[in-house]
């Protein structure tokens, strides 16, 4: 064990952990919201994210940019980022809606048992990922150099880059916006009503299918934003980019308390930090081991996750 | 005729819970539906509010066939059910629960008026405005469920066992509130185990037995009926 390296790099590990965790958190929202309303684990959510990454890369390609382009001017970069975020969020949101309408809604109409939903979710995930895999010849699509990582804050030996600040800042803003939307608006109340008692919600005049669509759409939008953050951080994407990250995001959702919005944030950040500290302590090859041991240990003591309670009960 | 059930049947999977029941509710009435456990009272309510699809027959509201209308759209027409077990949203405050009652409405000014009326009728809710629905006492939850239903401006209010699990004092209070709501112009269909209370407050009543209507009459007639007395009022 490398205690020395952990202490030496504690600040650095914390910063990178938070940035990674912020991506997990935004990604996890889709799992947690859909679970909160439908008690369904939407495995196709990882592909919703993946579609978001390709939408951004394609959009930047439309502007004539590829990985060999020179870094554009500041104004152009801001515009390109905005375009990338919008395209990814829209594409991911629409993809999530399509999954709901094509795969799940017909099953709900037939009152299918939970296992059928689960298999359908896995099937939908495979179909989307394979379709993109075939379409892209399973190649990596690289991102044009929009932002060169540069240190903007330096505290001791800890440096914080512009990309990290963008990721964490934007993730927090999106979380607050979503929290206010669900907590304070009429539509958000409708979502919580369906999560807490679907029959009662119908008796209040809530259109359940509309709420479900809204939930898939919102989860997709957030995954799309996470997708661009991922691109900025990693530099490229592939048809299976959603798979591994999706497992992590789902873990984050369970860790924080699935069904709970704030739990997704907490779970995401906790997972990102734990992974990084773990790889500092044991070496990077232990990263995923640490993540899942953490999950098991927390669930042992708190079977419903850190914040427990569903979107319903915790007044998230 | 505000509500008419014509030969309504309803199945849960292979189990038939309603075997062709017919009943009517006139505008302005309080109509009671009594019957033993498992007779199909709650099922009848679900058939009217649209929570469960019919297997046969028709539900007409205001002379329109609404048999295939979604539950949330029936609310907009004015059919509002307070379900058995109250159906309060446990994680929402009292104020939010009441706001849910007005979910389908857009007339903000009228909603504010109605909220004040609900607080006048059920002052306890005002005291508990910020408390989570799930932490209210049973009686308070019942009041909240009724108040929330009123926020939907029902033309027909369906109450499924409003007295369930409540102390006699509170039961009196709940029934007085029900009569007051009716005096203010809302038609009420009331399901009750507490046949004594229900029959003495209702204009008319139906008796349900294993999914069939076996008797009907004014509240007074049924109170005096020997078969009803024996089966539901606990007097031989
Ligand atoms: N979801 C369901 N699935 C299967 N059977 C059901 C379901 N709901 C009710 N039933 C059955 O339908 C019949 C009527 O039930 P219902 O709830 O309407 O009775 P009730 O008159 O309201 O009784 P109680 O006074 O106990 O509330 C019962 O035999 C019950 O077991
Ligand atoms: Mg019942």
PDB file of N, CA, C and O in Angstrom, chain A residues 91-142:
ATOM      1  N   UNK A  91     -30.096  14.790 -28.462  1.00  0.00           N
ATOM      2  CA  UNK A  91     -30.041  13.435 -29.033  1.00  0.00           C
ATOM      3  C   UNK A  91     -30.263  12.390 -27.940  1.00  0.00           C
ATOM      4  O   UNK A  91     -31.030  11.437 -28.124  1.00  0.00           O
ATOM      5  N   UNK A  92     -29.624  12.582 -26.788  1.00  0.00           N
ATOM      6  CA  UNK A  92     -29.778  11.611 -25.704  1.00  0.00           C
ATOM      7  C   UNK A  92     -31.209  11.639 -25.168  1.00  0.00           C
ATOM      8  O   UNK A  92     -31.797  10.586 -24.889  1.00  0.00           O
ATOM      9  N   UNK A  93     -31.768  12.835 -25.032  1.00  0.00           N
ATOM     10  CA  UNK A  93     -33.149  12.953 -24.548  1.00  0.00           C
ATOM     11  C   UNK A  93     -34.108  12.232 -25.480  1.00  0.00           C
ATOM     12  O   UNK A  93     -34.983  11.471 -25.046  1.00  0.00           O
ATOM     13  N   UNK A  94     -33.928  12.461 -26.782  1.00  0.00           N
ATOM     14  CA  UNK A  94     -34.833  11.837 -27.754  1.00  0.00           C
ATOM     15  C   UNK A  94     -34.626  10.318 -27.774  1.00  0.00           C
ATOM     16  O   UNK A  94     -35.584   9.547 -27.828  1.00  0.00           O
ATOM     17  N   UNK A  95     -33.363   9.904 -27.673  1.00  0.00           N
ATOM     18  CA  UNK A  95     -33.081   8.459 -27.628  1.00  0.00           C
ATOM     19  C   UNK A  95     -33.800   7.818 -26.434  1.00  0.00           C
ATOM     20  O   UNK A  95     -34.422   6.749 -26.554  1.00  0.00           O
ATOM     21  N   UNK A  96     -33.724   8.479 -25.277  1.00  0.00           N
ATOM     22  CA  UNK A  96     -34.383   7.941 -24.080  1.00  0.00           C
ATOM     23  C   UNK A  96     -35.887   7.839 -24.301  1.00  0.00           C
ATOM     24  O   UNK A  96     -36.524   6.848 -23.928  1.00  0.00           O
ATOM     25  N   UNK A  97     -36.455   8.873 -24.934  1.00  0.00           N
ATOM     26  CA  UNK A  97     -37.896   8.858 -25.214  1.00  0.00           C
ATOM     27  C   UNK A  97     -38.259   7.707 -26.151  1.00  0.00           C
ATOM     28  O   UNK A  97     -39.272   7.037 -25.961  1.00  0.00           O
ATOM     29  N   UNK A  98     -37.413   7.498 -27.157  1.00  0.00           N
ATOM     30  CA  UNK A  98     -37.693   6.417 -28.111  1.00  0.00           C
ATOM     31  C   UNK A  98     -37.671   5.067 -27.383  1.00  0.00           C
ATOM     32  O   UNK A  98     -38.553   4.226 -27.589  1.00  0.00           O
ATOM     33  N   UNK A  99     -36.670   4.871 -26.523  1.00  0.00           N
ATOM     34  CA  UNK A  99     -36.592   3.613 -25.770  1.00  0.00           C
ATOM     35  C   UNK A  99     -37.885   3.409 -24.982  1.00  0.00           C
ATOM     36  O   UNK A  99     -38.491   2.337 -25.004  1.00  0.00           O
ATOM     37  N   UNK A 100     -38.334   4.479 -24.302  1.00  0.00           N
ATOM     38  CA  UNK A 100     -39.548   4.357 -23.495  1.00  0.00           C
ATOM     39  C   UNK A 100     -40.758   4.006 -24.361  1.00  0.00           C
ATOM     40  O   UNK A 100     -41.512   3.107 -24.050  1.00  0.00           O
ATOM     41  N   UNK A 101     -40.901   4.717 -25.497  1.00  0.00           N
ATOM     42  CA  UNK A 101     -42.114   4.527 -26.298  1.00  0.00           C
ATOM     43  C   UNK A 101     -42.091   3.190 -27.039  1.00  0.00           C
ATOM     44  O   UNK A 101     -43.115   2.534 -27.164  1.00  0.00           O
ATOM     45  N   UNK A 102     -40.922   2.812 -27.554  1.00  0.00           N
ATOM     46  CA  UNK A 102     -40.857   1.597 -28.370  1.00  0.00           C
ATOM     47  C   UNK A 102     -40.731   0.344 -27.499  1.00  0.00           C
ATOM     48  O   UNK A 102     -41.366  -0.669 -27.764  1.00  0.00           O
ATOM     49  N   UNK A 103     -39.916   0.427 -26.441  1.00  0.00           N
ATOM     50  CA  UNK A 103     -39.624  -0.791 -25.691  1.00  0.00           C
ATOM     51  C   UNK A 103     -40.536  -0.975 -24.476  1.00  0.00           C
ATOM     52  O   UNK A 103     -41.063  -2.067 -24.259  1.00  0.00           O
ATOM     53  N   UNK A 104     -40.713   0.068 -23.683  1.00  0.00           N
ATOM     54  CA  UNK A 104     -41.380  -0.136 -22.389  1.00  0.00           C
ATOM     55  C   UNK A 104     -42.885   0.107 -22.412  1.00  0.00           C
ATOM     56  O   UNK A 104     -43.642  -0.610 -21.769  1.00  0.00           O
ATOM     57  N   UNK A 105     -43.311   1.148 -23.139  1.00  0.00           N
ATOM     58  CA  UNK A 105     -44.735   1.481 -23.076  1.00  0.00           C
ATOM     59  C   UNK A 105     -45.628   0.322 -23.512  1.00  0.00           C
ATOM     60  O   UNK A 105     -46.631   0.032 -22.835  1.00  0.00           O
ATOM     61  N   UNK A 106     -45.284  -0.370 -24.614  1.00  0.00           N
ATOM     62  CA  UNK A 106     -46.138  -1.508 -25.010  1.00  0.00           C
ATOM     63  C   UNK A 106     -46.203  -2.583 -23.919  1.00  0.00           C
ATOM     64  O   UNK A 106     -47.241  -3.210 -23.740  1.00  0.00           O
ATOM     65  N   UNK A 107     -45.106  -2.755 -23.180  1.00  0.00           N
ATOM     66  CA  UNK A 107     -45.117  -3.758 -22.101  1.00  0.00           C
ATOM     67  C   UNK A 107     -46.032  -3.310 -20.965  1.00  0.00           C
ATOM     68  O   UNK A 107     -46.744  -4.117 -20.371  1.00  0.00           O
ATOM     69  N   UNK A 108     -45.993  -2.010 -20.658  1.00  0.00           N
ATOM     70  CA  UNK A 108     -46.866  -1.513 -19.583  1.00  0.00           C
ATOM     71  C   UNK A 108     -48.317  -1.717 -19.951  1.00  0.00           C
ATOM     72  O   UNK A 108     -49.148  -2.078 -19.119  1.00  0.00           O
ATOM     73  N   UNK A 109     -48.635  -1.461 -21.229  1.00  0.00           N
ATOM     74  CA  UNK A 109     -50.024  -1.600 -21.663  1.00  0.00           C
ATOM     75  C   UNK A 109     -50.491  -3.032 -21.461  1.00  0.00           C
ATOM     76  O   UNK A 109     -51.646  -3.288 -21.190  1.00  0.00           O
ATOM     77  N   UNK A 110     -49.558  -3.998 -21.585  1.00  0.00           N
ATOM     78  CA  UNK A 110     -49.930  -5.409 -21.428  1.00  0.00           C
ATOM     79  C   UNK A 110     -49.704  -5.903 -20.005  1.00  0.00           C
ATOM     80  O   UNK A 110     -49.796  -7.094 -19.746  1.00  0.00           O
ATOM     81  N   UNK A 111     -49.333  -4.984 -19.100  1.00  0.00           N
ATOM     82  CA  UNK A 111     -49.117  -5.384 -17.710  1.00  0.00           C
ATOM     83  C   UNK A 111     -48.062  -6.472 -17.570  1.00  0.00           C
ATOM     84  O   UNK A 111     -48.231  -7.424 -16.806  1.00  0.00           O
ATOM     85  N   UNK A 112     -46.964  -6.331 -18.307  1.00  0.00           N
ATOM     86  CA  UNK A 112     -45.929  -7.363 -18.289  1.00  0.00           C
ATOM     87  C   UNK A 112     -45.255  -7.420 -16.915  1.00  0.00           C
ATOM     88  O   UNK A 112     -45.155  -6.417 -16.231  1.00  0.00           O
ATOM     89  N   UNK A 113     -44.806  -8.615 -16.521  1.00  0.00           N
ATOM     90  CA  UNK A 113     -44.127  -8.748 -15.225  1.00  0.00           C
ATOM     91  C   UNK A 113     -42.719  -8.127 -15.279  1.00  0.00           C
ATOM     92  O   UNK A 113     -42.148  -7.987 -16.362  1.00  0.00           O
ATOM     93  N   UNK A 114     -42.146  -7.794 -14.121  1.00  0.00           N
ATOM     94  CA  UNK A 114     -40.869  -7.072 -14.044  1.00  0.00           C
ATOM     95  C   UNK A 114     -39.720  -7.719 -14.820  1.00  0.00           C
ATOM     96  O   UNK A 114     -38.923  -7.009 -15.431  1.00  0.00           O
ATOM     97  N   UNK A 115     -39.661  -9.049 -14.808  1.00  0.00           N
ATOM     98  CA  UNK A 115     -38.551  -9.713 -15.509  1.00  0.00           C
ATOM     99  C   UNK A 115     -38.558  -9.417 -17.006  1.00  0.00           C
ATOM    100  O   UNK A 115     -37.513  -9.297 -17.638  1.00  0.00           O
ATOM    101  N   UNK A 116     -39.766  -9.303 -17.556  1.00  0.00           N
ATOM    102  CA  UNK A 116     -39.877  -9.014 -18.984  1.00  0.00           C
ATOM    103  C   UNK A 116     -39.300  -7.632 -19.284  1.00  0.00           C
ATOM    104  O   UNK A 116     -38.603  -7.427 -20.278  1.00  0.00           O
ATOM    105  N   UNK A 117     -39.548  -6.690 -18.370  1.00  0.00           N
ATOM    106  CA  UNK A 117     -38.968  -5.357 -18.540  1.00  0.00           C
ATOM    107  C   UNK A 117     -37.437  -5.420 -18.517  1.00  0.00           C
ATOM    108  O   UNK A 117     -36.763  -4.764 -19.298  1.00  0.00           O
ATOM    109  N   UNK A 118     -36.933  -6.233 -17.619  1.00  0.00           N
ATOM    110  CA  UNK A 118     -35.487  -6.328 -17.453  1.00  0.00           C
ATOM    111  C   UNK A 118     -34.832  -6.865 -18.730  1.00  0.00           C
ATOM    112  O   UNK A 118     -33.861  -6.300 -19.241  1.00  0.00           O
ATOM    113  N   UNK A 119     -35.403  -7.945 -19.246  1.00  0.00           N
ATOM    114  CA  UNK A 119     -34.855  -8.532 -20.473  1.00  0.00           C
ATOM    115  C   UNK A 119     -34.968  -7.537 -21.624  1.00  0.00           C
ATOM    116  O   UNK A 119     -34.049  -7.377 -22.430  1.00  0.00           O
ATOM    117  N   UNK A 120     -36.115  -6.844 -21.689  1.00  0.00           N
ATOM    118  CA  UNK A 120     -36.302  -5.856 -22.744  1.00  0.00           C
ATOM    119  C   UNK A 120     -35.252  -4.754 -22.645  1.00  0.00           C
ATOM    120  O   UNK A 120     -34.709  -4.296 -23.652  1.00  0.00           O
ATOM    121  N   UNK A 121     -34.957  -4.346 -21.416  1.00  0.00           N
ATOM    122  CA  UNK A 121     -33.967  -3.291 -21.207  1.00  0.00           C
ATOM    123  C   UNK A 121     -32.613  -3.740 -21.738  1.00  0.00           C
ATOM    124  O   UNK A 121     -31.921  -2.997 -22.457  1.00  0.00           O
ATOM    125  N   UNK A 122     -32.228  -4.968 -21.413  1.00  0.00           N
ATOM    126  CA  UNK A 122     -30.938  -5.480 -21.880  1.00  0.00           C
ATOM    127  C   UNK A 122     -30.947  -5.585 -23.402  1.00  0.00           C
ATOM    128  O   UNK A 122     -29.979  -5.216 -24.081  1.00  0.00           O
ATOM    129  N   UNK A 123     -32.080  -6.045 -23.944  1.00  0.00           N
ATOM    130  CA  UNK A 123     -32.205  -6.146 -25.395  1.00  0.00           C
ATOM    131  C   UNK A 123     -32.077  -4.789 -26.067  1.00  0.00           C
ATOM    132  O   UNK A 123     -31.326  -4.630 -27.039  1.00  0.00           O
ATOM    133  N   UNK A 124     -32.769  -3.796 -25.546  1.00  0.00           N
ATOM    134  CA  UNK A 124     -32.722  -2.455 -26.138  1.00  0.00           C
ATOM    135  C   UNK A 124     -31.294  -1.926 -26.107  1.00  0.00           C
ATOM    136  O   UNK A 124     -30.799  -1.338 -27.074  1.00  0.00           O
ATOM    137  N   UNK A 125     -30.624  -2.167 -24.986  1.00  0.00           N
ATOM    138  CA  UNK A 125     -29.254  -1.706 -24.839  1.00  0.00           C
ATOM    139  C   UNK A 125     -28.355  -2.329 -25.904  1.00  0.00           C
ATOM    140  O   UNK A 125     -27.576  -1.634 -26.575  1.00  0.00           O
ATOM    141  N   UNK A 126     -28.489  -3.637 -26.092  1.00  0.00           N
ATOM    142  CA  UNK A 126     -27.671  -4.336 -27.078  1.00  0.00           C
ATOM    143  C   UNK A 126     -27.964  -3.836 -28.497  1.00  0.00           C
ATOM    144  O   UNK A 126     -27.047  -3.590 -29.282  1.00  0.00           O
ATOM    145  N   UNK A 127     -29.227  -3.680 -28.805  1.00  0.00           N
ATOM    146  CA  UNK A 127     -29.605  -3.241 -30.152  1.00  0.00           C
ATOM    147  C   UNK A 127     -28.975  -1.881 -30.472  1.00  0.00           C
ATOM    148  O   UNK A 127     -28.345  -1.696 -31.517  1.00  0.00           O
ATOM    149  N   UNK A 128     -29.102  -0.942 -29.559  1.00  0.00           N
ATOM    150  CA  UNK A 128     -28.591   0.408 -29.827  1.00  0.00           C
ATOM    151  C   UNK A 128     -27.071   0.380 -29.946  1.00  0.00           C
ATOM    152  O   UNK A 128     -26.490   0.935 -30.887  1.00  0.00           O
ATOM    153  N   UNK A 129     -26.426  -0.295 -29.011  1.00  0.00           N
ATOM    154  CA  UNK A 129     -24.971  -0.278 -29.017  1.00  0.00           C
ATOM    155  C   UNK A 129     -24.426  -0.990 -30.261  1.00  0.00           C
ATOM    156  O   UNK A 129     -23.488  -0.517 -30.913  1.00  0.00           O
ATOM    157  N   UNK A 130     -25.058  -2.103 -30.650  1.00  0.00           N
ATOM    158  CA  UNK A 130     -24.599  -2.817 -31.846  1.00  0.00           C
ATOM    159  C   UNK A 130     -24.871  -2.004 -33.111  1.00  0.00           C
ATOM    160  O   UNK A 130     -24.042  -1.977 -34.031  1.00  0.00           O
ATOM    161  N   UNK A 131     -26.024  -1.345 -33.150  1.00  0.00           N
ATOM    162  CA  UNK A 131     -26.343  -0.537 -34.337  1.00  0.00           C
ATOM    163  C   UNK A 131     -25.277   0.541 -34.521  1.00  0.00           C
ATOM    164  O   UNK A 131     -24.767   0.750 -35.631  1.00  0.00           O
ATOM    165  N   UNK A 132     -24.913   1.209 -33.441  1.00  0.00           N
ATOM    166  CA  UNK A 132     -23.880   2.247 -33.537  1.00  0.00           C
ATOM    167  C   UNK A 132     -22.530   1.607 -33.853  1.00  0.00           C
ATOM    168  O   UNK A 132     -21.752   2.135 -34.648  1.00  0.00           O
ATOM    169  N   UNK A 133     -22.271   0.445 -33.260  1.00  0.00           N
ATOM    170  CA  UNK A 133     -21.020  -0.262 -33.527  1.00  0.00           C
ATOM    171  C   UNK A 133     -20.864  -0.579 -35.013  1.00  0.00           C
ATOM    172  O   UNK A 133     -19.817  -0.334 -35.615  1.00  0.00           O
ATOM    173  N   UNK A 134     -21.945  -1.074 -35.619  1.00  0.00           N
ATOM    174  CA  UNK A 134     -21.888  -1.408 -37.043  1.00  0.00           C
ATOM    175  C   UNK A 134     -21.734  -0.131 -37.876  1.00  0.00           C
ATOM    176  O   UNK A 134     -20.914  -0.054 -38.791  1.00  0.00           O
ATOM    177  N   UNK A 135     -22.510   0.884 -37.497  1.00  0.00           N
ATOM    178  CA  UNK A 135     -22.470   2.144 -38.250  1.00  0.00           C
ATOM    179  C   UNK A 135     -21.099   2.804 -38.209  1.00  0.00           C
ATOM    180  O   UNK A 135     -20.707   3.497 -39.153  1.00  0.00           O
ATOM    181  N   UNK A 136     -20.350   2.614 -37.118  1.00  0.00           N
ATOM    182  CA  UNK A 136     -19.060   3.293 -36.984  1.00  0.00           C
ATOM    183  C   UNK A 136     -17.888   2.326 -37.182  1.00  0.00           C
ATOM    184  O   UNK A 136     -16.745   2.680 -36.911  1.00  0.00           O
ATOM    185  N   UNK A 137     -18.182   1.127 -37.674  1.00  0.00           N
ATOM    186  CA  UNK A 137     -17.150   0.087 -37.843  1.00  0.00           C
ATOM    187  C   UNK A 137     -16.375  -0.141 -36.554  1.00  0.00           C
ATOM    188  O   UNK A 137     -15.190  -0.466 -36.590  1.00  0.00           O
ATOM    189  N   UNK A 138     -16.999   0.094 -35.453  1.00  0.00           N
ATOM    190  CA  UNK A 138     -16.409  -0.085 -34.122  1.00  0.00           C
ATOM    191  C   UNK A 138     -15.125   0.728 -33.929  1.00  0.00           C
ATOM    192  O   UNK A 138     -14.252   0.349 -33.161  1.00  0.00           O
ATOM    193  N   UNK A 139     -15.047   1.828 -34.661  1.00  0.00           N
ATOM    194  CA  UNK A 139     -13.865   2.678 -34.511  1.00  0.00           C
ATOM    195  C   UNK A 139     -14.074   3.714 -33.426  1.00  0.00           C
ATOM    196  O   UNK A 139     -15.198   4.043 -33.066  1.00  0.00           O
ATOM    197  N   UNK A 140     -12.940   4.233 -32.956  1.00  0.00           N
ATOM    198  CA  UNK A 140     -13.011   5.346 -32.006  1.00  0.00           C
ATOM    199  C   UNK A 140     -13.212   6.638 -32.786  1.00  0.00           C
ATOM    200  O   UNK A 140     -12.574   6.850 -33.809  1.00  0.00           O
ATOM    201  N   UNK A 141     -14.154   7.466 -32.349  1.00  0.00           N
ATOM    202  CA  UNK A 141     -14.295   8.801 -32.922  1.00  0.00           C
ATOM    203  C   UNK A 141     -13.652   9.787 -31.968  1.00  0.00           C
ATOM    204  O   UNK A 141     -14.022   9.840 -30.795  1.00  0.00           O
ATOM    205  N   UNK A 142     -12.696  10.550 -32.475  1.00  0.00           N
ATOM    206  CA  UNK A 142     -11.973  11.464 -31.583  1.00  0.00           C
ATOM    207  C   UNK A 142     -12.549  12.864 -31.657  1.00  0.00           C
ATOM    208  O   UNK A 142     -13.190  13.248 -32.624  1.00  0.00           O
TER     209      UNK A 142
END
